[in-house]
Short mmCIF file of C-alpha atoms and ligand atoms in Angstrom, two decimals:
data_model
loop_
_atom_site.label_atom_id
_atom_site.label_comp_id
_atom_site.label_asym_id
_atom_site.label_seq_id
_atom_site.Cartn_x
_atom_site.Cartn_y
_atom_site.Cartn_z
CA UNK A 1 0.26 0.10 -0.25
CA UNK A 2 0.85 3.46 -0.81
CA UNK A 3 0.03 4.83 2.54
CA UNK A 4 0.49 8.67 0.79
CA UNK A 5 -1.87 8.51 -1.82
CA UNK A 6 -3.94 5.98 -0.76
CA UNK A 7 -4.76 5.82 2.42
CA UNK A 8 -7.86 3.93 3.82
CA UNK A 9 -11.18 5.33 4.52
CA UNK A 10 -11.69 8.22 6.92
CA UNK A 11 -13.82 5.61 9.58
CA UNK A 12 -11.07 3.49 9.19
CA UNK A 13 -8.03 5.24 10.02
CA UNK A 14 -10.15 7.19 12.89
CA UNK A 15 -10.80 3.08 14.27
CA UNK A 16 -7.51 2.25 14.19
CA UNK A 17 -6.07 6.15 15.54
CA UNK A 18 -8.28 5.10 18.48
CA UNK A 19 -7.41 1.80 19.13
CA UNK A 20 -3.42 2.30 18.66
CA UNK A 21 -2.42 5.41 19.03
CA UNK A 22 -2.00 7.81 22.75
CA UNK A 23 -2.49 11.64 21.51
CA UNK A 24 -0.67 14.34 23.16
CA UNK A 25 -2.66 16.81 24.96
CA UNK A 26 -5.86 15.12 25.11
CA UNK A 27 -8.41 12.85 26.76
CA UNK A 28 -8.28 10.05 24.44
CA UNK A 29 -11.51 8.90 25.48
CA UNK A 30 -12.88 11.77 24.28
CA UNK A 31 -11.46 11.81 21.26
CA UNK A 32 -12.00 8.20 20.39
CA UNK A 33 -15.53 8.51 20.98
CA UNK A 34 -15.97 11.31 17.83
CA UNK A 35 -12.51 10.28 15.67
CA UNK A 36 -9.55 12.45 15.07
CA UNK A 37 -9.90 14.63 11.99
CA UNK A 38 -6.92 13.16 9.78
CA UNK A 39 -5.05 15.74 7.66
CA UNK A 40 -3.89 13.95 4.26
CA UNK A 41 -1.78 16.44 2.53
CA UNK A 42 -0.58 20.47 2.21
CA UNK A 43 0.47 22.98 -0.03
CA UNK A 44 1.46 26.80 0.78
CA UNK A 45 -0.71 27.53 3.22
CA UNK A 46 -3.72 24.90 2.80
CA UNK A 47 -4.04 21.66 4.55
CA UNK A 48 -6.42 18.83 2.94
CA UNK A 49 -8.20 16.57 4.79
CA UNK A 50 -8.80 12.96 4.43
CA UNK A 51 -12.58 13.53 2.82
CA UNK A 52 -11.13 16.29 0.75
CA UNK A 53 -11.67 19.30 2.41
CA UNK A 54 -8.95 21.99 2.08
CA UNK A 55 -8.65 24.15 5.35
CA UNK A 56 -6.66 27.31 5.91
CA UNK A 57 -4.43 26.75 8.33
CA UNK A 58 -4.06 29.36 11.25
CA UNK A 59 -1.46 27.87 12.81
CA UNK A 60 1.65 26.84 10.98
CA UNK A 61 0.94 23.37 12.02
CA UNK A 62 2.55 24.24 15.77
CA UNK A 63 3.69 27.64 14.71
CA UNK A 64 6.70 25.92 12.69
CA UNK A 65 5.73 25.57 9.07
CA UNK A 66 6.84 29.00 8.47
CA UNK A 67 8.25 28.45 4.91
CA UNK A 68 4.59 26.37 3.64
CA UNK A 69 4.22 23.26 3.11
CA UNK A 70 5.09 21.29 0.03
CA UNK A 71 8.79 22.54 -0.92
CA UNK A 72 10.12 19.88 -3.16
CA UNK A 73 13.64 21.32 -2.12
CA UNK A 74 13.62 20.29 1.26
CA UNK A 75 12.58 16.67 -0.09
CA UNK A 76 15.11 16.47 -2.40
CA UNK A 77 17.88 17.37 0.18
CA UNK A 78 16.45 14.87 2.73
CA UNK A 79 16.28 12.53 0.48
CA UNK A 80 20.01 12.81 -0.93
CA UNK A 81 21.51 13.31 2.58
CA UNK A 82 20.05 9.95 3.55
CA UNK A 83 21.65 8.51 0.66
CA UNK A 84 24.91 10.06 1.12
CA UNK A 85 24.76 9.26 5.27
CA UNK A 86 21.60 9.39 6.89
CA UNK A 87 23.14 8.96 10.58
CA UNK A 88 26.40 9.68 12.53
CA UNK A 89 26.83 10.85 15.73
CA UNK A 90 29.07 13.92 17.34
CA UNK A 91 29.38 12.73 20.27
CA UNK A 92 33.19 10.53 19.89
CA UNK A 93 35.41 14.00 18.94
CA UNK A 94 33.59 13.34 14.97
CA UNK A 95 31.36 15.69 12.91
CA UNK A 96 29.40 15.73 9.66
CA UNK A 97 29.34 18.32 6.94
CA UNK A 98 25.46 19.42 7.69
CA UNK A 99 25.59 19.84 10.93
CA UNK A 100 29.11 22.15 10.36
CA UNK A 101 27.40 24.38 8.08
CA UNK A 102 24.10 24.76 9.86
CA UNK A 103 26.36 25.96 13.03
CA UNK A 104 28.14 28.90 10.77
CA UNK A 105 25.12 29.13 9.01
CA UNK A 106 23.43 30.10 12.56
CA UNK A 107 25.97 32.26 13.83
CA UNK A 108 25.59 34.38 10.72
CA UNK A 109 22.15 34.44 11.65
CA UNK A 110 21.83 34.96 15.11
CA UNK A 111 22.39 38.26 16.52
CA UNK A 112 25.17 39.40 18.65
CA UNK A 113 27.59 36.54 19.59
CA UNK A 114 25.58 34.36 19.97
CA UNK A 115 28.13 31.97 17.75
CA UNK A 116 28.06 28.24 19.20
CA UNK A 117 25.31 26.18 18.65
CA UNK A 118 24.03 22.65 21.06
CA UNK A 119 21.39 20.67 18.96
CA UNK A 120 19.15 18.79 20.22
CA UNK A 121 15.81 17.20 18.54
CA UNK A 122 13.35 19.99 19.28
CA UNK A 123 12.34 22.69 21.90
CA UNK A 124 11.94 20.70 24.81
CA UNK A 125 15.31 19.05 24.77
CA UNK A 126 16.46 21.65 24.03
CA UNK A 127 15.69 23.17 26.88
CA UNK A 128 16.51 20.89 29.10
CA UNK A 129 19.20 21.39 27.96
CA UNK A 130 19.72 24.92 28.94
CA UNK A 131 19.00 23.92 32.39
CA UNK A 132 22.20 21.85 32.02
CA UNK A 133 24.08 24.78 30.33
CA UNK A 134 23.43 27.16 32.80
CA UNK A 135 23.39 25.07 35.96
CA UNK A 136 27.40 23.73 34.93
CA UNK A 137 28.11 27.30 33.28
CA UNK A 138 28.21 28.61 37.31
CA UNK A 139 29.80 25.72 38.62
CA UNK A 140 32.67 25.83 36.10
CA UNK A 141 32.86 30.06 37.15
CA UNK A 142 33.49 28.16 40.59
CA UNK A 143 29.64 29.33 41.85
CA UNK A 144 28.29 25.77 41.84
CA UNK A 145 25.19 27.49 44.32
CA UNK A 146 23.59 29.24 41.01
CA UNK A 147 21.21 27.06 40.10
CA UNK A 148 17.79 28.28 40.42
CA UNK A 149 16.30 29.31 37.44
CA UNK A 150 13.13 32.16 37.32
CA UNK A 151 10.48 31.28 34.47
CA UNK A 152 7.22 32.76 34.58
CA UNK A 153 3.88 31.57 35.25
CA UNK A 154 1.50 30.99 31.65
CA UNK A 155 4.89 30.53 30.31
CA UNK A 156 5.50 27.50 27.77
CA UNK A 157 9.47 25.98 27.70
CA UNK A 158 8.54 22.38 26.43
CA UNK A 159 7.03 18.61 27.67
CA UNK A 160 9.99 16.95 29.05
CA UNK A 161 10.31 16.99 32.78
CA UNK A 162 13.04 20.30 32.39
CA UNK A 163 10.62 22.33 29.62
CA UNK A 164 7.63 21.16 31.44
CA UNK A 165 9.17 22.91 34.91
CA UNK A 166 10.47 25.64 33.23
CA UNK A 167 7.26 26.38 31.37
CA UNK A 168 4.57 27.61 34.12
CA UNK A 169 1.43 25.59 32.85
CA UNK A 170 -0.21 24.93 35.65
CA UNK A 171 -2.51 21.94 34.25
CA UNK A 172 0.62 20.15 33.09
CA UNK A 173 2.37 20.90 36.96
CA UNK A 174 0.02 19.32 37.92
CA UNK A 175 0.37 15.95 37.01
CA UNK A 176 3.77 13.93 37.61
CA UNK A 177 5.07 15.89 40.36
CA UNK A 178 6.31 19.24 38.34
CA UNK A 179 8.06 21.42 38.60
CA UNK A 180 11.50 19.78 39.63
CA UNK A 181 13.84 21.19 42.19
CA UNK A 182 15.29 25.28 41.97
CA UNK A 183 12.82 26.60 39.47
CA UNK A 184 10.60 29.71 40.39
CA UNK A 185 8.06 31.62 38.28
CA UNK A 186 6.89 34.98 38.20
CA UNK A 187 4.11 37.10 36.90
CA UNK A 188 3.29 37.32 33.36
CA UNK A 189 3.30 40.59 31.49
CA UNK A 190 -0.64 39.99 30.22
CA UNK A 191 -1.91 43.33 30.93
CA UNK A 192 -5.46 42.61 29.42
CA UNK A 193 -6.10 39.65 31.71
CA UNK A 194 -3.93 40.86 35.20
CA UNK A 195 -3.10 44.50 34.37
CA UNK A 196 -6.12 45.82 37.27
CA UNK A 197 -5.92 49.66 37.21
CA UNK A 198 -2.85 50.08 35.69
CA UNK A 199 -1.98 51.63 32.02
CA UNK A 200 0.19 48.68 29.97
CA UNK A 201 3.21 50.72 30.22
CA UNK A 202 3.52 50.77 34.38
CA UNK A 203 2.25 47.59 34.18
CA UNK A 204 5.12 45.98 32.40
CA UNK A 205 7.57 47.80 34.71
CA UNK A 206 5.90 46.44 37.57
CA UNK A 207 5.93 42.49 36.22
CA UNK A 208 9.88 43.47 35.02
CA UNK A 209 10.44 44.35 38.66
CA UNK A 210 8.93 40.79 39.99
CA UNK A 211 12.32 39.56 38.40
CA UNK A 212 14.79 41.68 40.56
CA UNK A 213 12.15 41.11 43.67
CA UNK A 214 12.49 37.00 43.12
CA UNK A 215 16.37 37.73 42.76
CA UNK A 216 16.78 39.76 45.75
CA UNK A 217 14.15 37.28 48.00
CA UNK A 218 16.46 33.96 46.21
CA UNK A 219 19.61 35.96 47.19
CA UNK A 220 21.46 36.98 43.66
CA UNK A 221 24.45 33.72 44.69
CA UNK A 222 22.28 31.19 44.07
CA UNK A 223 20.04 32.07 40.73
CA UNK A 224 21.56 30.89 37.39
CA UNK A 225 18.89 32.18 34.90
CA UNK A 226 15.93 33.83 33.81
CA UNK A 227 14.19 32.59 30.67
CA UNK A 228 11.16 33.74 29.06
CA UNK A 229 9.20 33.85 25.81
CA UNK A 230 10.44 37.22 23.71
CA UNK A 231 6.42 36.51 23.14
CA UNK A 232 4.52 34.29 25.00
CA UNK A 233 3.19 31.57 22.51
CA UNK A 234 0.97 28.78 24.04
CA UNK A 235 0.01 31.28 26.70
CA UNK A 236 -1.75 33.02 24.15
CA UNK A 237 0.36 35.14 22.38
CA UNK A 238 0.69 37.30 24.87
CA UNK A 239 2.82 40.78 23.82
CA UNK A 240 4.73 42.50 26.32
CA UNK A 241 4.08 45.88 27.20
CA UNK A 242 6.38 48.56 25.36
CA UNK A 243 8.29 49.15 29.04
CA UNK A 244 8.78 45.45 29.83
CA UNK A 245 11.97 43.89 28.11
CA UNK A 246 14.35 46.87 28.77
CA UNK A 247 13.40 46.54 32.04
CA UNK A 248 14.00 43.07 32.49
CA UNK A 249 16.97 43.72 30.03
CA UNK A 250 18.32 46.10 32.68
CA UNK A 251 17.65 43.68 35.87
CA UNK A 252 19.82 40.43 34.12
CA UNK A 253 22.72 43.06 33.37
CA UNK A 254 22.83 44.52 36.91
CA UNK A 255 22.60 40.97 38.58
CA UNK A 256 25.06 38.35 37.55
CA UNK A 257 22.09 35.92 35.77
CA UNK A 258 22.03 34.53 31.90
CA UNK A 259 19.44 35.47 30.61
CA UNK A 260 18.08 32.84 28.41
CA UNK A 261 15.51 33.71 25.46
CA UNK A 262 13.10 30.44 24.13
CA UNK A 263 13.17 31.59 20.89
CA UNK A 264 11.29 28.55 19.68
CA UNK A 265 8.23 30.37 17.95
CA UNK A 266 9.28 34.04 17.76
CA UNK A 267 13.31 32.80 16.09
CA UNK A 268 13.26 32.50 11.96
CA UNK A 269 10.88 35.64 11.25
CA UNK A 270 7.64 35.15 13.28
CA UNK A 271 7.67 38.74 14.86
CA UNK A 272 8.80 39.99 11.54
CA UNK A 273 12.82 40.08 12.45
CA UNK A 274 14.89 36.72 12.34
CA UNK A 275 14.67 36.25 16.13
CA UNK A 276 12.49 38.22 18.61
CA UNK A 277 15.22 39.36 20.75
CA UNK A 278 15.95 41.79 17.64
CA UNK A 279 12.19 43.05 17.68
CA UNK A 280 12.40 43.26 21.46
CA UNK A 281 15.90 44.71 21.77
CA UNK A 282 16.70 41.61 24.04
CA UNK A 283 20.60 40.61 24.53
CA UNK A 284 20.50 36.72 25.28
CA UNK A 285 23.06 34.58 26.49
CA UNK A 286 21.33 31.37 25.42
CA UNK A 287 18.95 31.22 23.06
CA UNK A 288 16.73 28.24 22.45
CA UNK A 289 16.06 27.74 18.56
CA UNK A 290 13.70 25.04 16.92
CA UNK A 291 10.00 24.95 15.12
CA UNK A 292 10.94 27.44 12.46
CA UNK A 293 14.51 26.43 12.18
CA UNK A 294 13.27 23.70 10.01
CA UNK A 295 9.73 24.82 9.31
CA UNK A 296 8.71 21.87 10.87
CA UNK A 297 10.35 19.66 8.07
CA UNK A 298 12.49 17.66 10.30
CA UNK A 299 12.96 17.57 13.62
CA UNK A 300 15.57 19.61 15.11
CA UNK A 301 16.15 22.10 18.13
CA UNK A 302 18.96 23.69 19.75
CA UNK A 303 20.77 26.23 22.46
CA UNK A 304 22.85 28.75 20.99
CA UNK A 305 25.33 30.21 23.44
CA UNK A 306 27.39 33.47 23.38
CA UNK A 307 31.21 33.68 23.04
CA UNK A 308 31.68 34.09 26.33
CA UNK A 309 29.53 30.86 27.64
CA UNK A 310 30.73 28.72 24.52
CA UNK A 311 34.41 29.79 26.37
CA UNK A 312 33.77 28.31 29.83
CA UNK A 313 31.39 25.44 29.19
CA UNK A 314 34.53 24.75 26.33
CA UNK A 315 36.95 24.25 29.36
CA UNK A 316 35.39 21.41 31.01
CA UNK A 317 33.66 17.98 29.53
CA UNK A 318 30.28 18.04 29.88
CA UNK A 319 28.30 15.23 30.27
CA UNK A 320 24.93 15.66 28.27
CA UNK A 321 24.22 14.66 24.42
CA UNK A 322 21.40 12.98 22.53
CA UNK A 323 21.52 10.53 19.55
CA UNK A 324 20.18 12.64 17.33
CA UNK A 325 22.21 16.12 18.50
CA UNK A 326 23.00 17.47 15.25
CA UNK A 327 21.17 14.86 13.06
CA UNK A 328 22.31 15.54 9.62
CA UNK A 329 19.09 15.13 7.75
CA UNK A 330 17.45 17.49 10.15
CA UNK A 331 20.73 19.67 9.52
CA UNK A 332 20.55 19.15 5.96
CA UNK A 333 16.54 19.88 6.01
CA UNK A 334 17.17 22.97 8.48
CA UNK A 335 19.44 24.30 5.91
CA UNK A 336 17.23 24.16 2.78
CA UNK A 337 14.90 26.08 4.88
CA UNK A 338 17.25 28.66 6.03
CA UNK A 339 18.37 29.37 2.52
CA UNK A 340 14.80 29.45 1.05
CA UNK A 341 14.19 31.66 4.21
CA UNK A 342 16.44 34.46 3.23
CA UNK A 343 16.89 33.82 -0.85
CA UNK A 344 12.96 34.11 -1.25
CA UNK A 345 12.87 37.19 1.34
CA UNK A 346 9.84 35.59 3.09
CA UNK A 347 11.53 37.78 6.72
CA UNK A 348 11.27 41.46 4.81
CA UNK A 349 8.49 40.26 3.24
CA UNK A 350 6.44 39.53 5.99
CA UNK A 351 7.88 42.47 8.01
CA UNK A 352 7.43 45.29 5.11
CA UNK A 353 4.49 43.68 3.72
CA UNK A 354 2.12 40.72 4.90
CA UNK A 355 2.53 41.37 8.56
CA UNK A 356 1.29 45.00 8.73
CA UNK A 357 -1.74 44.50 5.90
CA UNK A 358 -2.63 41.61 8.57
CA UNK A 359 -2.26 44.16 11.78
CA UNK A 360 -4.45 46.54 10.10
CA UNK A 361 -7.39 44.11 9.91
CA UNK A 362 -6.23 42.28 13.14
CA UNK A 363 -6.70 45.36 14.55
CA UNK A 364 -10.39 46.24 13.55
CA UNK A 365 -11.43 42.72 15.26
CA UNK A 366 -11.53 44.51 18.60
CA UNK A 367 -14.65 46.26 17.05
CA UNK A 368 -16.87 43.49 17.73
CA UNK A 369 -18.61 43.24 20.42
CA UNK A 370 -17.22 39.66 21.83
CA UNK A 371 -13.70 41.30 21.48
CA UNK A 372 -12.04 42.74 24.46
CA UNK A 373 -8.36 43.07 23.01
CA UNK A 374 -6.93 42.22 19.61
CA UNK A 375 -3.06 42.07 19.49
CA UNK A 376 -0.10 41.06 17.41
CA UNK A 377 2.99 40.61 16.93
CA UNK A 378 4.26 40.22 13.23
CA UNK A 379 3.39 37.02 12.09
CA UNK A 380 1.48 36.01 15.82
CA UNK A 381 -2.11 37.63 17.15
CA UNK A 382 -4.90 37.12 19.50
CA UNK A 383 -8.06 38.34 20.24
CA UNK A 384 -9.65 37.85 24.18
CA UNK A 385 -13.40 37.08 23.72
CA UNK A 386 -15.32 38.61 26.74
CA UNK A 387 -18.80 39.11 28.11
CA UNK A 388 -17.91 43.18 28.80
CA UNK A 389 -15.14 45.20 26.90
CA UNK A 390 -15.31 48.09 29.38
CA UNK A 391 -14.55 46.05 32.47
CA UNK A 392 -12.17 42.96 30.96
CA UNK A 393 -14.36 40.37 32.18
CA UNK A 394 -14.01 37.27 31.59
CA UNK A 395 -16.42 33.98 30.34
CA UNK A 396 -17.44 31.92 33.99
CA UNK A 397 -15.75 28.22 33.34
CA UNK A 398 -13.49 29.62 30.92
CA UNK A 399 -12.61 27.45 27.92
CA UNK A 400 -16.13 27.10 27.14
CA UNK A 401 -16.56 30.05 24.82
CA UNK A 402 -12.88 29.33 23.01
CA UNK A 403 -13.90 26.02 22.00
CA UNK A 404 -17.10 26.92 20.49
CA UNK A 405 -15.17 29.49 18.83
CA UNK A 406 -12.97 27.50 17.72
CA UNK A 407 -15.12 24.83 16.42
CA UNK A 408 -17.34 27.16 14.09
CA UNK A 409 -13.53 28.31 12.83
CA UNK A 410 -12.98 24.22 11.99
CA UNK A 411 -16.24 24.21 10.63
CA UNK A 412 -15.18 26.84 8.39
CA UNK A 413 -12.16 25.72 6.96
CA UNK A 414 -10.01 27.22 9.25
CA UNK A 415 -7.66 26.49 12.17
CA UNK A 416 -7.46 28.88 14.53
CA UNK A 417 -6.63 27.73 18.23
CA UNK A 418 -8.22 28.63 21.59
CA UNK A 419 -6.21 29.44 24.85
CA UNK A 420 -9.42 29.23 27.22
CA UNK A 421 -11.44 31.65 25.74
CA UNK A 422 -8.65 33.69 23.48
CA UNK A 423 -7.86 32.76 20.03
CA UNK A 424 -4.75 32.66 19.03
CA UNK A 425 -3.55 32.60 14.75
CA UNK A 426 0.55 32.08 13.63
CA UNK A 427 -0.01 31.18 9.67
CA UNK A 428 2.93 30.23 7.53
CA UNK A 429 5.10 33.26 7.15
CA UNK A 430 4.18 32.51 3.56
CA UNK A 431 0.65 33.50 3.68
CA UNK A 432 -0.69 35.96 0.71
CA UNK A 433 -2.66 38.84 1.14
CA UNK A 434 -5.58 37.13 -0.62
CA UNK A 435 -5.21 34.24 2.47
CA UNK A 436 -5.07 37.18 4.80
CA UNK A 437 -8.89 38.52 3.39
CA UNK A 438 -9.71 34.52 3.39
CA UNK A 439 -8.83 34.22 7.16
CA UNK A 440 -10.14 37.67 8.51
CA UNK A 441 -13.51 36.79 6.68
CA UNK A 442 -13.63 33.69 8.56
CA UNK A 443 -12.42 34.52 11.67
CA UNK A 444 -15.17 37.79 11.53
CA UNK A 445 -17.81 34.71 10.39
CA UNK A 446 -16.85 32.43 13.81
CA UNK A 447 -17.01 35.41 15.75
CA UNK A 448 -20.82 36.27 14.28
CA UNK A 449 -21.81 33.04 14.60
CA UNK A 450 -20.45 32.09 18.09
CA UNK A 451 -21.61 35.84 19.48
CA UNK A 452 -25.53 34.62 18.54
CA UNK A 453 -24.91 30.79 20.00
CA UNK A 454 -24.02 32.62 23.26
CA UNK A 455 -26.95 35.43 23.21
CA UNK A 456 -29.54 32.78 22.32
CA UNK A 457 -28.20 30.78 25.73
CA UNK A 458 -27.88 34.05 28.00
CA UNK A 459 -23.94 33.56 28.04
CA UNK A 460 -23.74 37.37 26.93
CA UNK A 461 -24.36 40.27 28.92
CA UNK A 462 -22.62 43.10 28.36
CA UNK A 463 -22.30 45.74 31.27
C1 PLP B 1 7.19 24.16 21.03
C2 PLP B 1 7.60 24.88 22.06
C3 PLP B 1 9.13 24.29 22.90
C4 PLP B 1 9.03 22.77 22.92
O1 PLP B 1 9.29 22.58 21.51
P1 PLP B 1 9.26 20.81 21.12
O2 PLP B 1 9.95 20.98 19.90
O3 PLP B 1 7.75 20.78 21.10
O4 PLP B 1 10.30 20.26 21.86
C5 PLP B 1 9.64 25.36 23.91
N1 PLP B 1 9.60 26.63 23.95
C6 PLP B 1 8.34 27.07 23.58
C7 PLP B 1 8.52 28.79 23.29
C8 PLP B 1 7.77 26.33 22.38
O5 PLP B 1 7.17 27.14 21.82
#
């Protein structure tokens, strides 16, 4: 059977999926009853399901398919690399051309003197490496007590024990005894939800200063690093107030701690620059990369570090690594992805044309009766659904309205994700203006339909 083009009928696939496949972040019993939606192929920004329905992918898969689906060039380099050298390790005094070339290419693209990369298979693994890197760095420097890593509530840093501990997702911490030791969390800069009476600028400063208070509470001698996403992605595209990052940078400079920017989503063009650190003027010592690095065509992630951090690490054995650190096929695919991003000017087009176009339309959603805030950074955006705009109120039973809205989108051929009652998008960076028009039409139609349902059920009571 050719699994690519001659798959089983949908119902059969769903039944086998239910019988044998455990899904991530899913209540299996519920999904198994209704059956998974089965995606069979994709091109550009459009998915096709097993029934032949075409769906606009407002999420670029999972924030990763930056160059869009269906680029044969990446398939070709994967094929060629598999024939030339499908695997070799980098543990025992060996290396290979694709990992060497990718490390060099990244050192050109990365800001500042982030010139060295430790590879992993994804973002979670890379953040696990970052915990090891930060603690080992301070131990080598004779400061082994500097172990604690400060993160933020509602952050997402992956799903391994280390990644989920760094993350601030309560439902993840609630399972399996997380977080692990020596990781603490401060508040996120989520003005719409938590800013109270403060202006966004006041709130941004107040949130940043919680980092300084936390460093003082723990004692600087016990803190290894602060980790944060330039814009929180999975937390619901939390775009920080303008005052936030300058103050965070000042605090990290004033205290002896490493700044880790988790750019797994923001990197490779998402915010309109190559890296979110450029958009928000952040100077990280360590940067997590994954997702857009290969546009999701092959699993790869990494930890980029500065010359100074690399020099310290290089002075001792590092008892850490993954079988697939610097996997040759993933590296070759990532290199080809970077070539396309660069040569086709995709990041420039996002910054100069498509992101401003999306922004001009997205902002108008704030005029919809159901929408309290419409926020955006480059090609990632969110809306807050609210029963009362002026009070910035939240619906009772968070997630109920979000799920109704998500299903309305899904049924109208648009993938848009809900986080509680926020709706988020992060489309492929190659989305065209015409496709943005289609996306906006579908979002508005789904909002209207959701509002009608809420009114009929008495759930919408503007104050
Ligand atoms: C997706 C994500 C991760 C985890 O990456 P995986 O490849 O799923 O392990 C880490 N950090 C951020 C910010 C992410 O969005």
